Tab-separated table of C-alpha atoms in Angstrom:
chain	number	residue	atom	x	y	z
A	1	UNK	CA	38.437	11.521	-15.703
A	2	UNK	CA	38.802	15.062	-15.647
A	3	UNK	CA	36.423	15.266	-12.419
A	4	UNK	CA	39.126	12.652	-10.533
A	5	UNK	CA	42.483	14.881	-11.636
A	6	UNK	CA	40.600	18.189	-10.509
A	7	UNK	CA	40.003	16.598	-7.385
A	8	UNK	CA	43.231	14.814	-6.336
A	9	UNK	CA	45.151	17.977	-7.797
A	10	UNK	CA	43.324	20.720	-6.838
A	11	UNK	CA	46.033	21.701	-4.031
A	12	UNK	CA	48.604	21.251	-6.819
A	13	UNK	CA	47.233	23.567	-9.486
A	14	UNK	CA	46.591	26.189	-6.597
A	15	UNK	CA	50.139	25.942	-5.561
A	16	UNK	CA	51.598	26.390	-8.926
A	17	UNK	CA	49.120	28.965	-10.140
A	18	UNK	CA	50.219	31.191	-7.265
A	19	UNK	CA	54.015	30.527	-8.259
A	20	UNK	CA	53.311	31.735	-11.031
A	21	UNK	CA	51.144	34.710	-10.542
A	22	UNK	CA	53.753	35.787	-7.758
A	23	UNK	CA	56.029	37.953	-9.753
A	24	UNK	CA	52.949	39.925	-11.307
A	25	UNK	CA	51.823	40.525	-7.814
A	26	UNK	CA	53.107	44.246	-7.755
A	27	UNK	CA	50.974	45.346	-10.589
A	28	UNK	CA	47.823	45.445	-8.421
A	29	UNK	CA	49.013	47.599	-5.724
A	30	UNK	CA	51.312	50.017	-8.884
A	31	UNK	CA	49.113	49.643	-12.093
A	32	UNK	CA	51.362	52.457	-13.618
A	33	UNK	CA	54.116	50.150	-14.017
A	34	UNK	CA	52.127	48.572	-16.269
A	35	UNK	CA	53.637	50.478	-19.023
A	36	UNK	CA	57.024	49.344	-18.195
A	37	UNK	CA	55.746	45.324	-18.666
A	38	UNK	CA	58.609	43.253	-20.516
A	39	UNK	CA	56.628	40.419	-22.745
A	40	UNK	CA	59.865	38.717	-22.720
A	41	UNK	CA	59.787	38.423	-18.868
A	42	UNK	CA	56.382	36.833	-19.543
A	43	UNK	CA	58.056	34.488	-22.040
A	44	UNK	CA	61.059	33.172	-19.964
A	45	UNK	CA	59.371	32.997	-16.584
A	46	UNK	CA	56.599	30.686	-18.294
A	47	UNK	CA	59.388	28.289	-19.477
A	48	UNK	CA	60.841	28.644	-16.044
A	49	UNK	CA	57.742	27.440	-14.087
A	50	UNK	CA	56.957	24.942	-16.990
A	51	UNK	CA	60.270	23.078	-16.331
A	52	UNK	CA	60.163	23.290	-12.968
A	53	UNK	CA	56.862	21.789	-12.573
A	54	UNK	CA	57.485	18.886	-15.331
A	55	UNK	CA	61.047	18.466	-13.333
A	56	UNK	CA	58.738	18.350	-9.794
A	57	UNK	CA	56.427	15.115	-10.701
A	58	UNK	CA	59.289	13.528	-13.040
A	59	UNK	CA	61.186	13.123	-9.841
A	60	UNK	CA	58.188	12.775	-7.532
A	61	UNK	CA	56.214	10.175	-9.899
A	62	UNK	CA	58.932	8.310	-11.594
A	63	UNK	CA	62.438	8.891	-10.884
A	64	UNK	CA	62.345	8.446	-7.049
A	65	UNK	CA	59.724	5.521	-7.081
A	66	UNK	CA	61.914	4.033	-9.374
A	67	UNK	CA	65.724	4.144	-8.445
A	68	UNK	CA	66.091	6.353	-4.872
A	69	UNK	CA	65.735	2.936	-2.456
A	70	UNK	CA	67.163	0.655	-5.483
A	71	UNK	CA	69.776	2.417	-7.478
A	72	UNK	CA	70.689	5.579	-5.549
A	73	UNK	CA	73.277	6.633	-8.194
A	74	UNK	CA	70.537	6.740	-10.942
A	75	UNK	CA	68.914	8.930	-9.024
A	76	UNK	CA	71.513	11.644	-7.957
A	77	UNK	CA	72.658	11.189	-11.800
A	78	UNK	CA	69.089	12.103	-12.935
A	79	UNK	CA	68.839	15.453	-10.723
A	80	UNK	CA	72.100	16.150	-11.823
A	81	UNK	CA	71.044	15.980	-15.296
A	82	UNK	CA	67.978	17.980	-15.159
A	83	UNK	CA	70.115	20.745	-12.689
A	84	UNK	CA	72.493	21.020	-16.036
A	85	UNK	CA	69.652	21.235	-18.466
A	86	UNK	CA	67.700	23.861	-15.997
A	87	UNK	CA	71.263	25.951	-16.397
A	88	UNK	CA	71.076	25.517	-20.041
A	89	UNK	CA	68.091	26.493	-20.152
A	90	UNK	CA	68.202	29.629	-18.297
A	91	UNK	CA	70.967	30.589	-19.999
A	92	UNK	CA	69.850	30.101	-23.552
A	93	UNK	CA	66.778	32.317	-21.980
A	94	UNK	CA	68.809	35.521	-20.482
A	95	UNK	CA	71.244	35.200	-24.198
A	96	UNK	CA	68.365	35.522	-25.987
A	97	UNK	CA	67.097	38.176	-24.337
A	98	UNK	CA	65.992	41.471	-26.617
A	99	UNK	CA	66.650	43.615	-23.992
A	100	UNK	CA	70.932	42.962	-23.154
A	101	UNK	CA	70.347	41.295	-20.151
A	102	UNK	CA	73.793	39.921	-20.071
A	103	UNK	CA	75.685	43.128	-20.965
A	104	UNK	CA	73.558	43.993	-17.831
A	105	UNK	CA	74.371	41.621	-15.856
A	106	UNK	CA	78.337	41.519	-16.496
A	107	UNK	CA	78.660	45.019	-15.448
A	108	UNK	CA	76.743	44.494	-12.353
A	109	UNK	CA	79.008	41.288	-11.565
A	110	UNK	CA	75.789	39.356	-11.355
A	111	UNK	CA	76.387	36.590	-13.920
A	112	UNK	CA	76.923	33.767	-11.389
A	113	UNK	CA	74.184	34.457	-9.451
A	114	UNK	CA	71.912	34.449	-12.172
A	115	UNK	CA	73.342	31.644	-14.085
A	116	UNK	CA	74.224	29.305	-11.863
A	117	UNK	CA	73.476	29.842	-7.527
A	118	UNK	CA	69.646	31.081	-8.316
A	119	UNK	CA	68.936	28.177	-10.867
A	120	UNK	CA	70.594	25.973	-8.586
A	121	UNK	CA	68.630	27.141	-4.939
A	122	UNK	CA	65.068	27.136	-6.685
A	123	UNK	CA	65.769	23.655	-9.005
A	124	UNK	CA	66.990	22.153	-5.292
A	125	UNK	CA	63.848	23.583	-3.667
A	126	UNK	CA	61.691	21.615	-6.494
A	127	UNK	CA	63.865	18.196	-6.107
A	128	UNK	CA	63.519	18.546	-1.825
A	129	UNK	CA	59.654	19.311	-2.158
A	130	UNK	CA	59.191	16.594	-4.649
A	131	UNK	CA	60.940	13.996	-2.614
A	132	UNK	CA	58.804	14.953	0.675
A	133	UNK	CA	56.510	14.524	-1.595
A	134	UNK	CA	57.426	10.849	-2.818
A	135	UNK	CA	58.074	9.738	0.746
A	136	UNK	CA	54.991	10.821	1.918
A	137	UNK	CA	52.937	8.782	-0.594
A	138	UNK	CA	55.199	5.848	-0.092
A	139	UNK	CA	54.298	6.137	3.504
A	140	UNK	CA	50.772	5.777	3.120
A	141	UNK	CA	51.103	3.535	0.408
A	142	UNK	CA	52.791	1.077	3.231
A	143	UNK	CA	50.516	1.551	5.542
A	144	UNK	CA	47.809	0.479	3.511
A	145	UNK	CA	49.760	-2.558	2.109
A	146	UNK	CA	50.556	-3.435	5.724
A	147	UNK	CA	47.278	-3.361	6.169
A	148	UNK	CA	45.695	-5.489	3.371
A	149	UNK	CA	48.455	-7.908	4.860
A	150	UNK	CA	47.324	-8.246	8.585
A	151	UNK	CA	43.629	-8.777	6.911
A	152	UNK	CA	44.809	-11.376	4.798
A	153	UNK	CA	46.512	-13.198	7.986
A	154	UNK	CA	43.586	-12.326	10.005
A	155	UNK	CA	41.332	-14.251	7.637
A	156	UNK	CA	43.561	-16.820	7.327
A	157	UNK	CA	43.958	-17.216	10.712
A	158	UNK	CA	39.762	-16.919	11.509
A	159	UNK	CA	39.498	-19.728	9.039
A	160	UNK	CA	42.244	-21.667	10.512
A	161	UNK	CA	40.705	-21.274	14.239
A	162	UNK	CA	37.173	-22.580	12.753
A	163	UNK	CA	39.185	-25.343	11.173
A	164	UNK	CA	40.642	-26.533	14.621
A	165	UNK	CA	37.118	-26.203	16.142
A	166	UNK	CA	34.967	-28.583	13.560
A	167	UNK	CA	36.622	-31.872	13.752
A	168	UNK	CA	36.595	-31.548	17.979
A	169	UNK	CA	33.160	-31.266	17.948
A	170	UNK	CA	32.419	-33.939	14.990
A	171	UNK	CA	34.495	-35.867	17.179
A	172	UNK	CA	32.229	-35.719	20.316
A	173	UNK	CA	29.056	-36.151	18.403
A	174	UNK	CA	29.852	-38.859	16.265
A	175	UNK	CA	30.647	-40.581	19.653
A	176	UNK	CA	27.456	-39.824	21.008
A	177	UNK	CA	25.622	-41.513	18.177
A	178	UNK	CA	27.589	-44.608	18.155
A	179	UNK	CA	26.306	-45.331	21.636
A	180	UNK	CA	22.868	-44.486	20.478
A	181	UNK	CA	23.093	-46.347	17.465
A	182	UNK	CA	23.975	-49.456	20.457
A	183	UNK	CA	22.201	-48.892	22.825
A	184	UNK	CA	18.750	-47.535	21.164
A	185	UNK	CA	19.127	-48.204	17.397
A	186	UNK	CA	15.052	-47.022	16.919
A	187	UNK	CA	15.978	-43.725	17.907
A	188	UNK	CA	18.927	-43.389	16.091
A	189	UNK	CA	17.294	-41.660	13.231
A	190	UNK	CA	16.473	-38.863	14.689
A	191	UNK	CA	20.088	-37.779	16.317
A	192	UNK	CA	21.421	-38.847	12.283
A	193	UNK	CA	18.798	-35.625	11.339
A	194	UNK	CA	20.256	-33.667	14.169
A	195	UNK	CA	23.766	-34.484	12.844
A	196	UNK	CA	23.861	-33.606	9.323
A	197	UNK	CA	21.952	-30.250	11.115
A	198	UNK	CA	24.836	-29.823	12.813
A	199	UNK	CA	27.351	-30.429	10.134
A	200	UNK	CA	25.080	-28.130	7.735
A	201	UNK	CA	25.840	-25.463	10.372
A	202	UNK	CA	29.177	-26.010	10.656
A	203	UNK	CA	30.519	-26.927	6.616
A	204	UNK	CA	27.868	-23.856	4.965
A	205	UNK	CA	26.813	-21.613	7.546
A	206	UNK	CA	29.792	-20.746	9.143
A	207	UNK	CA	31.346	-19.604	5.635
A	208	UNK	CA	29.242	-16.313	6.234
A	209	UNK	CA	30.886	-13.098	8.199
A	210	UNK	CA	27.889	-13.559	10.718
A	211	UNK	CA	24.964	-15.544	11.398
A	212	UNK	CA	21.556	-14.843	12.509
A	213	UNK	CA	21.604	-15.918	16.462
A	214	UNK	CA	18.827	-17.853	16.226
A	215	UNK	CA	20.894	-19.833	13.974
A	216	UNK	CA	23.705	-19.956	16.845
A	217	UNK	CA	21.039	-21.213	19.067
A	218	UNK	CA	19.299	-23.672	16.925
A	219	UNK	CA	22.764	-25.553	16.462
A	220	UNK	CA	23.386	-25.334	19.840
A	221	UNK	CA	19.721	-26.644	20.972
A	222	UNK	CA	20.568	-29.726	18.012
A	223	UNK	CA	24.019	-30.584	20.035
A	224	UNK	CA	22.240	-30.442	23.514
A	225	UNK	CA	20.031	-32.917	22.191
A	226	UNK	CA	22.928	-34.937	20.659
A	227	UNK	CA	24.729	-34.839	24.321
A	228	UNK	CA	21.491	-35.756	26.546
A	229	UNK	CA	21.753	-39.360	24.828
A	230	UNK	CA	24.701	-40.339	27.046
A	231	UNK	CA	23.190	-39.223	30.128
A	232	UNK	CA	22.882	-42.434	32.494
A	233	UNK	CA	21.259	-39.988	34.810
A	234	UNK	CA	18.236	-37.569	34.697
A	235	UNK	CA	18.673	-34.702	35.706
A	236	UNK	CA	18.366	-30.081	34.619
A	237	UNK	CA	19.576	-28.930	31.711
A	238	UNK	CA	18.118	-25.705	31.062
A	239	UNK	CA	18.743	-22.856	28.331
A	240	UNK	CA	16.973	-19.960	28.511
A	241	UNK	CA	16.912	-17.230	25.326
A	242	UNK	CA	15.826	-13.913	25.640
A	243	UNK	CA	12.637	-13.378	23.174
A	244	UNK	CA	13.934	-10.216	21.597
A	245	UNK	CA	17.291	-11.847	20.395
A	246	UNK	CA	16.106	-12.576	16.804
A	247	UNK	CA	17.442	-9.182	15.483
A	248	UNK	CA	21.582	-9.483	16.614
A	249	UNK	CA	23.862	-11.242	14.198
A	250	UNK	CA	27.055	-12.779	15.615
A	251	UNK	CA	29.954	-14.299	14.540
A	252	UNK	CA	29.352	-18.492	14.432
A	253	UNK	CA	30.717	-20.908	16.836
A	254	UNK	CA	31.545	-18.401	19.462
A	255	UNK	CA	29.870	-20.561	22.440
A	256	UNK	CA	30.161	-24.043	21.619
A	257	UNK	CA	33.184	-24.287	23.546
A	258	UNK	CA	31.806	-23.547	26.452
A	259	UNK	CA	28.775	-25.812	26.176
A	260	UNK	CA	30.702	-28.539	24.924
A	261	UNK	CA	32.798	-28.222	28.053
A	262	UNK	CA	29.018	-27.665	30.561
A	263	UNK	CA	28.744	-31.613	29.774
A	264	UNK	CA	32.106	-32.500	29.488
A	265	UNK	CA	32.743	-32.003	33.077
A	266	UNK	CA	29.106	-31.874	33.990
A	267	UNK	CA	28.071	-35.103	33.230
A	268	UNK	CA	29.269	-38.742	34.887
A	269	UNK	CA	27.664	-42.080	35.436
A	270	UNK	CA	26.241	-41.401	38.858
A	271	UNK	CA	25.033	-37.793	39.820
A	272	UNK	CA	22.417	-35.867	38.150
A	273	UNK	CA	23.842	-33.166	35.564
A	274	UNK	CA	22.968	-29.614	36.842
A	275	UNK	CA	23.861	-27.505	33.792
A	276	UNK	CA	22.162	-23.985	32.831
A	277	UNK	CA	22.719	-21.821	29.355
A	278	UNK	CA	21.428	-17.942	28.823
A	279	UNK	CA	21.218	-15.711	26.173
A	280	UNK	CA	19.802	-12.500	26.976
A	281	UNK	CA	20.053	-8.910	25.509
A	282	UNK	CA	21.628	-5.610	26.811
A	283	UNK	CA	21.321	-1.883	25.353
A	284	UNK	CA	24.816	-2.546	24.224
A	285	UNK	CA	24.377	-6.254	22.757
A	286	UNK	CA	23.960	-9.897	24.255
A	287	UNK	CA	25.627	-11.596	27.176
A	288	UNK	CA	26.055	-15.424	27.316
A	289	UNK	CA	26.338	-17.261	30.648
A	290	UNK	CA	27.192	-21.065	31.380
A	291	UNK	CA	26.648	-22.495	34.383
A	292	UNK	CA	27.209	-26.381	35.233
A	293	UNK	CA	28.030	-28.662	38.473
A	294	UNK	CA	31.586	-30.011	38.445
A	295	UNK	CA	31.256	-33.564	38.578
A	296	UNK	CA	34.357	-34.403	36.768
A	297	UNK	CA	37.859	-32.849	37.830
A	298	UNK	CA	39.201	-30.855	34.644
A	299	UNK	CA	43.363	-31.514	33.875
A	300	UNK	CA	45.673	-29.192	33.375
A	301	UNK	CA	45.871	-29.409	29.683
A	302	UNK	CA	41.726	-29.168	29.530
A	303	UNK	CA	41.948	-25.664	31.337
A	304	UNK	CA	44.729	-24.216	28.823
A	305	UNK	CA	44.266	-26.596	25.929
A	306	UNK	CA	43.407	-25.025	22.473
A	307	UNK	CA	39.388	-25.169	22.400
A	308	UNK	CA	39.606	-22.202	25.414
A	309	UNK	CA	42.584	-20.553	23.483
A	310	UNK	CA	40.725	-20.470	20.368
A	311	UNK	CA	37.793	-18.920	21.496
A	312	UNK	CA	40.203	-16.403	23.364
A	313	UNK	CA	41.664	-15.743	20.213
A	314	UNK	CA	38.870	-15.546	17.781
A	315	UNK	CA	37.268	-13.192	20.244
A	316	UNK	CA	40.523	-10.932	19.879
A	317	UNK	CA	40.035	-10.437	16.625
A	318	UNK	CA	36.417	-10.390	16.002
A	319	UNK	CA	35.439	-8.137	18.778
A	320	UNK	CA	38.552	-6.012	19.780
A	321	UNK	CA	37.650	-3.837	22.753
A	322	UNK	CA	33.868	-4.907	22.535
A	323	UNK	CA	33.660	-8.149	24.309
A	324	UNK	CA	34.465	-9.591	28.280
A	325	UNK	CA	34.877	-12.736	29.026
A	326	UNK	CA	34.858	-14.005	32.799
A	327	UNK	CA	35.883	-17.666	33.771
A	328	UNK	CA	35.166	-18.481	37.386
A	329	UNK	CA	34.454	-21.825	39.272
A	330	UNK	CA	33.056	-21.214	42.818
A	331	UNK	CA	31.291	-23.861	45.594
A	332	UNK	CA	31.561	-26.265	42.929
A	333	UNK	CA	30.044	-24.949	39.845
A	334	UNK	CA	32.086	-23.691	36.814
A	335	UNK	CA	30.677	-20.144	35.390
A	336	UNK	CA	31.840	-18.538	32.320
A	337	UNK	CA	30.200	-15.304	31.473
A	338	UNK	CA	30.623	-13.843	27.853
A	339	UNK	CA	29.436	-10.342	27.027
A	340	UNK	CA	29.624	-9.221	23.703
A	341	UNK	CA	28.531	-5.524	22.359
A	342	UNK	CA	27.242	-5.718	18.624
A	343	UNK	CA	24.480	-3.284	19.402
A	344	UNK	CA	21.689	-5.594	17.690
A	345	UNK	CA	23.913	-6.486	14.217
């Protein structure tokens, strides 16, 4: 406990050590005045610094936290209040005095100076310094509110994007199956296995920060499966993964978008699919591609609808500054490239 005040005051007892040192500054450089040392001086200017310093973090700690946005009068009446007892104070200390300070200081028409303008200037000094002071905490003590807040709604809003994207793809899949389940019931097991893969993915592995990308690719190698039941055509369907990918983690459901889309508009009743996935690494982390044959004419609201958007978005916030994403369709292929630096986890 001790350890933690020394070290978040350290600056503090330095600053009010030297205050207080100052006036006994000239005896190093005239030790003979020594002899002329007034204990009393010692006396008073200890109480002077004392009530100073307890005035300082009163106002800094407790009084401006606690009434200078709120209840501004408070406040002013407080400093006020200690201003009148500092005055008191000071003069209850120059009274007392052994020595006839007053007398002194009547003859030498000083007695307003030293009662009231000097008390005043260093007791204003302490309430300005102790205010920077306050506001300079409260600023920091907003910024790091504001920023618990925008992780909060960045959470909430991760979770709320991985929300929208489940029950679109449950969606497609559970469609796919039904036509198995019609067309070749005695297979029908083994796309069920795939499934609750898929959903095992989706409702407990996705709950993590990142995944393992092997896991990425395992649920994505399960859905291609799921999606080469409807094909009333043969024809390539390819994805390649680099060998040396096992070590990079990645944030789930980052690429499902884009295959889901590869056989969305890939795939119709008549021409063979041509549809091509790639992981592969880079010294700086991994790059996705998509490739796949347009054989179905995307609408307006499938080019801007939410699935793109969401990945857009999610990409935004997981990977600020560290990711590129290029969309292109050329001589009748759609290409999406996605390159993501995450430096192997």
């Amino acid at each position: 406990m001790i350890a933690n005040f020394l070290r978040n005051y350290y600056v503090h007892i330095f600053v009010w050590f030297m205050i207080f040192t100052l006036p006994f500054v000239n005896y190093l450089y005239e030790p003979e005045k020594m002899r002329d040392f007034d204990p009393y001086f010692l006396k008073s200017h200890t109480v002077n610094v004392c009530f100073l310093c307890a005035s300082f973090y009163l106002l800094s700690k407790y009084i401006a936290p606690k009434f200078f946005f709120h209840q501004r009068g408070k406040f002013t009446l407080f400093t006020i209040a200690g201003l009148l007892c500092y005055i008191v104070i000071n003069y209850l200390l120059i009274a007392h005095n052994p020595n006839g300070d007053f007398a002194k200081m009547e003859r030498e028409g000083l007695v307003v100076v030293r009662l009231f303008v000097a008390p005043s200037i260093l007791y204003f000094l302490c309430v300005i310094i102790g205010n920077m002071l306050f506001f300079y905490n409260e600023q920091d003590r907003q910024k790091e509110l504001n920023k618990q807040i925008q992780l909060q709604k960045t959470t909430a809003e991760l979770n709320l994007l991985k929300l929208q994207i489940s029950p679109h793809f449950l969606f497609n899949t559970l469609n796919n199956i039904r036509w198995q389940v019609r067309k070749q019931p005695h297979e029908s097991e083994d796309s069920i296995f795939k499934l609750s893969e898929i959903l095992r993915y989706i409702l407990y592995d996705v709950g993590d920060n990142k995944v393992a990308l092997n896991m990425e690719i395992q649920h994505i190698k399960n859905f291609m499966e799921l999606q080469k039941l409807r094909f009333p055509v043969e024809g390539r369907v390819e994805l390649s993964v680099a060998p040396d990918l096992q070590n990079h983690l990645i944030h789930p459901l980052l690429f499902i978008h884009f295959i889901e889309n590869a056989f969305k508009f890939g795939v119709d009743s008549e021409t063979p699919p041509d549809i091509y996935f790639l992981f592969e690494t880079t010294p700086e982390g991994i790059i996705f591609q998509s490739r796949n044959k347009v054989l179905i004419e995307a609408s307006r609201e499938d080019n801007t609808g939410i699935g793109l958007s969401n990945v857009k978005r999610r990409l935004e916030l997981l990977y600020p500054d560290k990711h590129e994403l290029l969309i292109s369709k050329e001589r009748g292929f759609f290409n999406v490239s996605l390159h993501i630096t995450c430096h192997g986890n």
